[in-house]
Amino acid sequence: MFKPDFKKMELLPAIAQDAATGEVLMLAYMNEQAWNATLETGEAHYWSRSRQELWHKGGTSGHVQKVKSIRLDCDSDTVLLLIEQVGGAACHKGYKSCFYRELKDGQVRECSPVVFDPKEVYR
Amino acid sequence: MFKPDFKKMELLPAIAQDAATGEVLMLAYMNEQAWNATLETGEAHYWSRSRQELWHKGGTSGHVQKVKSIRLDCDSDTVLLLIEQVGGAACHKGYKSCFYRELKDGQVRECSPVVFDPKEVYR
């Protein structure tokens, strides 16, 4: 059956990857409720660990993640969502990807473009 | 400082992504020891939750993961390794990617090639 094994852990990591470019955008956590909501709506839902509630990513701003396909790993304990990020930025800091810092050849640099200014968006 | 926040959680998720193709290959967990070993050797090290020990991925078979760059997310609680998978398969089941099952347009299919036969490799 194509379903994560929530008996193993109540919260499982879910990776969001840009379906078009392959860029890894973020990682959040899903419980069974978030998994079901994602399947039912076709938009990524996670479980917010800080707010302890179901989190429809972009539900307020409109910057939702449209799910193009879902992959499961061999142990059924990690979810990979291939998505279209509406608005272009997955990161609350305004970057396209939450993974915007990179260590390469001994140097740390920013590796993801800024899409919006969080000071303008979160007032 | 470019370092995951292991004070937040002792074990943090680490995604391995093919540096050349962008394919997400696997997710495992790192503690501080695994992080340090990865930086020191340039090869991916994880913490094996099942064996409760430092895990040098491919250390026995030679199918190591050569780290090309490392990304950290905005909360410093997820690691993204951009790697070259020596031998071509990250999954112990012989697939290139552990994420070899995909749900798309209502159909489940395999989405990652088989690189080796696990019956031949793990005797």
CSV table of C-alpha atoms in Angstrom, one decimal:
chain,number,residue,atom,x,y,z
A,1,MET,CA,0.0,0.0,0.0
A,2,PHE,CA,1.3,3.4,-0.9
A,3,LYS,CA,1.2,5.1,2.5
A,4,PRO,CA,3.9,6.2,5.0
A,5,ASP,CA,4.2,4.0,8.1
A,6,PHE,CA,2.9,6.4,10.8
A,7,LYS,CA,2.9,3.5,13.3
A,8,LYS,CA,6.7,3.8,13.2
A,9,MET,CA,6.7,7.5,14.1
A,10,GLU,CA,3.8,9.8,14.4
A,11,LEU,CA,5.7,12.5,12.6
A,12,LEU,CA,7.6,11.7,9.5
A,13,PRO,CA,9.9,14.0,7.4
A,14,ALA,CA,8.5,15.2,4.1
A,15,ILE,CA,10.8,16.8,1.6
A,16,ALA,CA,9.4,19.3,-0.9
A,17,GLN,CA,11.3,19.3,-4.3
A,18,ASP,CA,10.6,21.6,-7.2
A,19,ALA,CA,9.0,19.3,-9.8
A,20,ALA,CA,10.4,21.4,-12.7
A,21,THR,CA,13.9,22.1,-11.6
A,22,GLY,CA,14.7,19.4,-9.0
A,23,GLU,CA,15.7,22.0,-6.4
A,24,VAL,CA,15.1,20.8,-2.9
A,25,LEU,CA,13.0,23.6,-1.3
A,26,MET,CA,12.2,22.6,2.3
A,27,LEU,CA,11.7,19.8,4.7
A,28,ALA,CA,8.8,19.7,7.1
A,29,TYR,CA,6.9,17.0,9.0
A,30,MET,CA,3.7,15.1,8.2
A,31,ASN,CA,1.4,13.1,10.5
A,32,GLU,CA,-1.4,11.0,9.1
A,33,GLN,CA,-3.9,13.9,9.1
A,34,ALA,CA,-1.4,16.0,7.0
A,35,TRP,CA,-0.9,13.1,4.6
A,36,ASN,CA,-4.6,12.6,4.1
A,37,ALA,CA,-5.2,16.3,3.6
A,38,THR,CA,-2.4,16.4,1.0
A,39,LEU,CA,-3.9,13.6,-0.9
A,40,GLU,CA,-7.4,15.0,-0.8
A,41,THR,CA,-6.6,18.5,-1.8
A,42,GLY,CA,-3.5,18.1,-4.0
A,43,GLU,CA,-1.8,20.8,-2.0
A,44,ALA,CA,1.0,20.2,0.5
A,45,HIS,CA,-0.1,20.0,4.1
A,46,TYR,CA,2.3,19.5,7.0
A,47,TRP,CA,2.1,19.2,10.8
A,48,SER,CA,3.4,22.4,12.4
A,49,ARG,CA,5.6,21.3,15.3
A,50,SER,CA,5.8,24.8,16.7
A,51,ARG,CA,2.1,25.6,16.6
A,52,GLN,CA,1.0,21.9,17.0
A,53,GLU,CA,-1.6,22.1,14.3
A,54,LEU,CA,-2.3,21.1,10.8
A,55,TRP,CA,-0.4,23.5,8.4
A,56,HIS,CA,-1.7,24.1,4.9
A,57,LYS,CA,1.4,25.6,3.5
A,58,GLY,CA,0.6,28.9,1.8
A,59,GLY,CA,-3.0,28.6,2.9
A,60,THR,CA,-3.1,32.3,4.1
A,61,SER,CA,-0.8,33.9,1.5
A,62,GLY,CA,-2.0,31.8,-1.5
A,63,HIS,CA,1.6,30.6,-1.9
A,64,VAL,CA,0.5,27.0,-1.8
A,65,GLN,CA,2.5,24.0,-3.0
A,66,LYS,CA,0.7,22.1,-5.8
A,67,VAL,CA,1.6,18.4,-5.6
A,68,LYS,CA,2.6,16.9,-9.0
A,69,SER,CA,3.6,13.5,-7.6
A,70,ILE,CA,4.5,11.9,-4.3
A,71,ARG,CA,7.4,9.4,-3.7
A,72,LEU,CA,7.9,7.1,-0.7
A,73,ASP,CA,11.2,5.7,0.4
A,74,CYS,CA,12.0,2.0,0.8
A,75,ASP,CA,11.3,2.1,4.6
A,76,SER,CA,8.0,4.1,4.1
A,77,ASP,CA,9.2,6.6,6.7
A,78,THR,CA,10.1,9.6,4.5
A,79,VAL,CA,7.8,11.4,2.0
A,80,LEU,CA,9.1,13.2,-1.1
A,81,LEU,CA,6.7,15.7,-2.6
A,82,LEU,CA,7.3,16.9,-6.2
A,83,ILE,CA,5.6,20.3,-6.2
A,84,GLU,CA,5.0,23.5,-8.0
A,85,GLN,CA,5.6,26.4,-5.5
A,86,VAL,CA,3.1,29.1,-6.2
A,87,GLY,CA,4.7,32.5,-5.7
A,88,GLY,CA,8.1,31.0,-6.2
A,89,ALA,CA,9.4,31.1,-2.6
A,90,ALA,CA,9.2,28.2,-0.1
A,91,CYS,CA,11.2,29.9,2.6
A,92,HIS,CA,9.7,32.3,5.1
A,93,LYS,CA,12.8,34.3,4.8
A,94,GLY,CA,12.0,35.1,1.2
A,95,TYR,CA,14.4,32.7,-0.5
A,96,LYS,CA,13.2,30.3,-3.2
A,97,SER,CA,14.6,27.4,-1.1
A,98,CYS,CA,15.0,27.1,2.7
A,99,PHE,CA,18.4,25.6,1.8
A,100,TYR,CA,19.9,28.9,0.8
A,101,ARG,CA,23.3,28.5,2.5
A,102,GLU,CA,25.9,26.3,0.9
A,103,LEU,CA,29.4,25.1,1.9
A,104,LYS,CA,31.4,24.3,-1.1
A,105,ASP,CA,35.2,24.1,-1.6
A,106,GLY,CA,35.6,25.5,1.9
A,107,GLN,CA,33.5,28.6,1.3
A,108,VAL,CA,30.0,29.4,2.5
A,109,ARG,CA,27.8,31.3,0.1
A,110,GLU,CA,24.1,31.9,-0.6
A,111,CYS,CA,22.9,29.5,-3.3
A,112,SER,CA,19.2,30.4,-3.7
A,113,PRO,CA,17.6,33.6,-5.0
A,114,VAL,CA,15.6,36.0,-2.9
A,115,VAL,CA,12.0,36.1,-4.2
A,116,PHE,CA,10.3,38.4,-1.7
A,117,ASP,CA,11.2,40.7,1.2
A,118,PRO,CA,9.8,39.1,4.4
A,119,LYS,CA,9.5,42.6,6.0
A,120,GLU,CA,7.0,43.5,3.2
A,121,VAL,CA,5.1,40.3,3.4
A,122,TYR,CA,4.8,39.5,7.1
A,123,ARG,CA,3.7,42.8,8.7
B,1,MET,CA,28.2,29.6,11.8
B,2,PHE,CA,27.6,26.9,9.2
B,3,LYS,CA,26.6,24.1,11.5
B,4,PRO,CA,23.3,22.3,12.2
B,5,ASP,CA,21.7,23.1,15.6
B,6,PHE,CA,22.2,19.8,17.4
B,7,LYS,CA,21.0,21.4,20.6
B,8,LYS,CA,17.6,21.5,19.1
B,9,MET,CA,17.6,17.7,18.4
B,10,GLU,CA,20.3,15.2,18.8
B,11,LEU,CA,19.4,13.6,15.4
B,12,LEU,CA,18.6,15.8,12.5
B,13,PRO,CA,17.4,14.7,9.0
B,14,ALA,CA,20.0,14.7,6.2
B,15,ILE,CA,18.9,14.5,2.6
B,16,ALA,CA,21.3,13.1,0.0
B,17,GLN,CA,20.7,14.5,-3.5
B,18,ASP,CA,22.6,13.5,-6.6
B,19,ALA,CA,24.8,16.6,-7.3
B,20,ALA,CA,24.7,15.9,-11.1
B,21,THR,CA,21.1,15.1,-11.7
B,22,GLY,CA,19.2,16.6,-8.8
B,23,GLU,CA,17.5,13.3,-8.0
B,24,VAL,CA,16.8,12.9,-4.2
B,25,LEU,CA,18.4,9.6,-3.3
B,26,MET,CA,17.7,9.0,0.4
B,27,LEU,CA,17.2,10.5,3.8
B,28,ALA,CA,19.1,9.5,6.9
B,29,TYR,CA,19.9,11.1,10.2
B,30,MET,CA,23.0,12.9,11.5
B,31,ASN,CA,24.2,13.6,15.0
B,32,GLU,CA,27.2,15.9,15.7
B,33,GLN,CA,29.7,13.0,15.3
B,34,ALA,CA,28.3,12.1,11.9
B,35,TRP,CA,28.4,15.8,10.8
B,36,ASN,CA,32.0,16.1,11.9
B,37,ALA,CA,33.0,12.9,10.2
B,38,THR,CA,31.4,14.0,7.0
B,39,LEU,CA,33.2,17.3,7.0
B,40,GLU,CA,36.5,15.7,7.9
B,41,THR,CA,36.4,12.9,5.3
B,42,GLY,CA,34.3,14.5,2.5
B,43,GLU,CA,32.2,11.3,2.5
B,44,ALA,CA,28.7,11.1,3.9
B,45,HIS,CA,28.4,9.7,7.5
B,46,TYR,CA,25.1,9.2,9.2
B,47,TRP,CA,23.9,7.9,12.6
B,48,SER,CA,22.3,4.5,12.2
B,49,ARG,CA,19.2,4.5,14.4
B,50,SER,CA,18.8,0.8,14.1
B,51,ARG,CA,22.4,-0.1,15.0
B,52,GLN,CA,22.9,2.9,17.2
B,53,GLU,CA,26.3,3.6,15.7
B,54,LEU,CA,28.2,5.9,13.4
B,55,TRP,CA,27.5,4.8,9.8
B,56,HIS,CA,30.0,5.5,7.0
B,57,LYS,CA,27.6,5.0,4.1
B,58,GLY,CA,29.2,2.5,1.7
B,59,GLY,CA,32.2,2.1,4.0
B,60,THR,CA,32.2,-1.7,3.6
B,61,SER,CA,31.1,-2.0,-0.1
B,62,GLY,CA,33.0,1.0,-1.4
B,63,HIS,CA,29.8,2.6,-2.5
B,64,VAL,CA,30.5,5.8,-0.6
B,65,GLN,CA,28.8,9.1,-1.2
B,66,LYS,CA,31.4,11.8,-2.1
B,67,VAL,CA,30.2,15.1,-0.8
B,68,LYS,CA,30.3,17.9,-3.4
B,69,SER,CA,28.6,20.6,-1.3
B,70,ILE,CA,26.5,20.9,1.9
B,71,ARG,CA,23.4,23.0,2.3
B,72,LEU,CA,21.7,24.0,5.6
B,73,ASP,CA,18.1,25.1,5.9
B,74,CYS,CA,16.9,28.4,7.4
B,75,ASP,CA,16.2,26.8,10.8
B,76,SER,CA,19.6,24.9,10.8
B,77,ASP,CA,17.8,21.7,11.6
B,78,THR,CA,18.0,19.9,8.2
B,79,VAL,CA,21.1,19.0,6.2
B,80,LEU,CA,21.2,18.7,2.4
B,81,LEU,CA,24.2,16.8,1.0
B,82,LEU,CA,24.9,17.2,-2.7
B,83,ILE,CA,26.8,14.0,-3.5
B,84,GLU,CA,28.2,11.7,-6.1
B,85,GLN,CA,26.9,8.1,-5.3
B,86,VAL,CA,29.8,5.8,-6.1
B,87,GLY,CA,28.4,2.5,-7.6
B,88,GLY,CA,25.2,4.3,-8.6
B,89,ALA,CA,22.7,3.0,-6.1
B,90,ALA,CA,21.9,4.6,-2.8
B,91,CYS,CA,19.2,2.1,-1.8
B,92,HIS,CA,19.9,-1.2,-0.1
B,93,LYS,CA,17.2,-2.7,-2.3
B,94,GLY,CA,19.3,-2.0,-5.4
B,95,TYR,CA,17.5,1.0,-6.7
B,96,LYS,CA,19.4,4.2,-7.6
B,97,SER,CA,17.1,6.1,-5.2
B,98,CYS,CA,15.4,5.0,-2.0
B,99,PHE,CA,12.4,7.0,-3.4
B,100,TYR,CA,11.6,4.4,-6.1
B,101,ARG,CA,7.8,4.4,-5.7
B,102,GLU,CA,5.8,7.2,-7.0
B,103,LEU,CA,2.1,8.1,-7.0
B,104,LYS,CA,1.2,10.3,-10.0
B,105,ASP,CA,-2.1,10.9,-11.7
B,106,GLY,CA,-3.7,8.3,-9.4
B,107,GLN,CA,-1.2,5.5,-10.4
B,108,VAL,CA,1.6,4.0,-8.4
B,109,ARG,CA,4.7,3.1,-10.4
B,110,GLU,CA,8.4,2.6,-10.0
B,111,CYS,CA,10.4,5.7,-10.8
B,112,SER,CA,14.0,4.8,-10.2
B,113,PRO,CA,16.2,2.3,-12.0
B,114,VAL,CA,17.5,-0.9,-10.5
B,115,VAL,CA,21.3,-0.7,-10.3
B,116,PHE,CA,22.1,-4.0,-8.6
B,117,ASP,CA,20.5,-7.2,-7.3
B,118,PRO,CA,20.5,-7.1,-3.5
B,119,LYS,CA,20.5,-11.0,-3.5
B,120,GLU,CA,23.9,-10.9,-5.3
B,121,VAL,CA,25.4,-8.2,-3.1
B,122,TYR,CA,24.2,-8.9,0.4
B,123,ARG,CA,24.9,-12.7,0.8
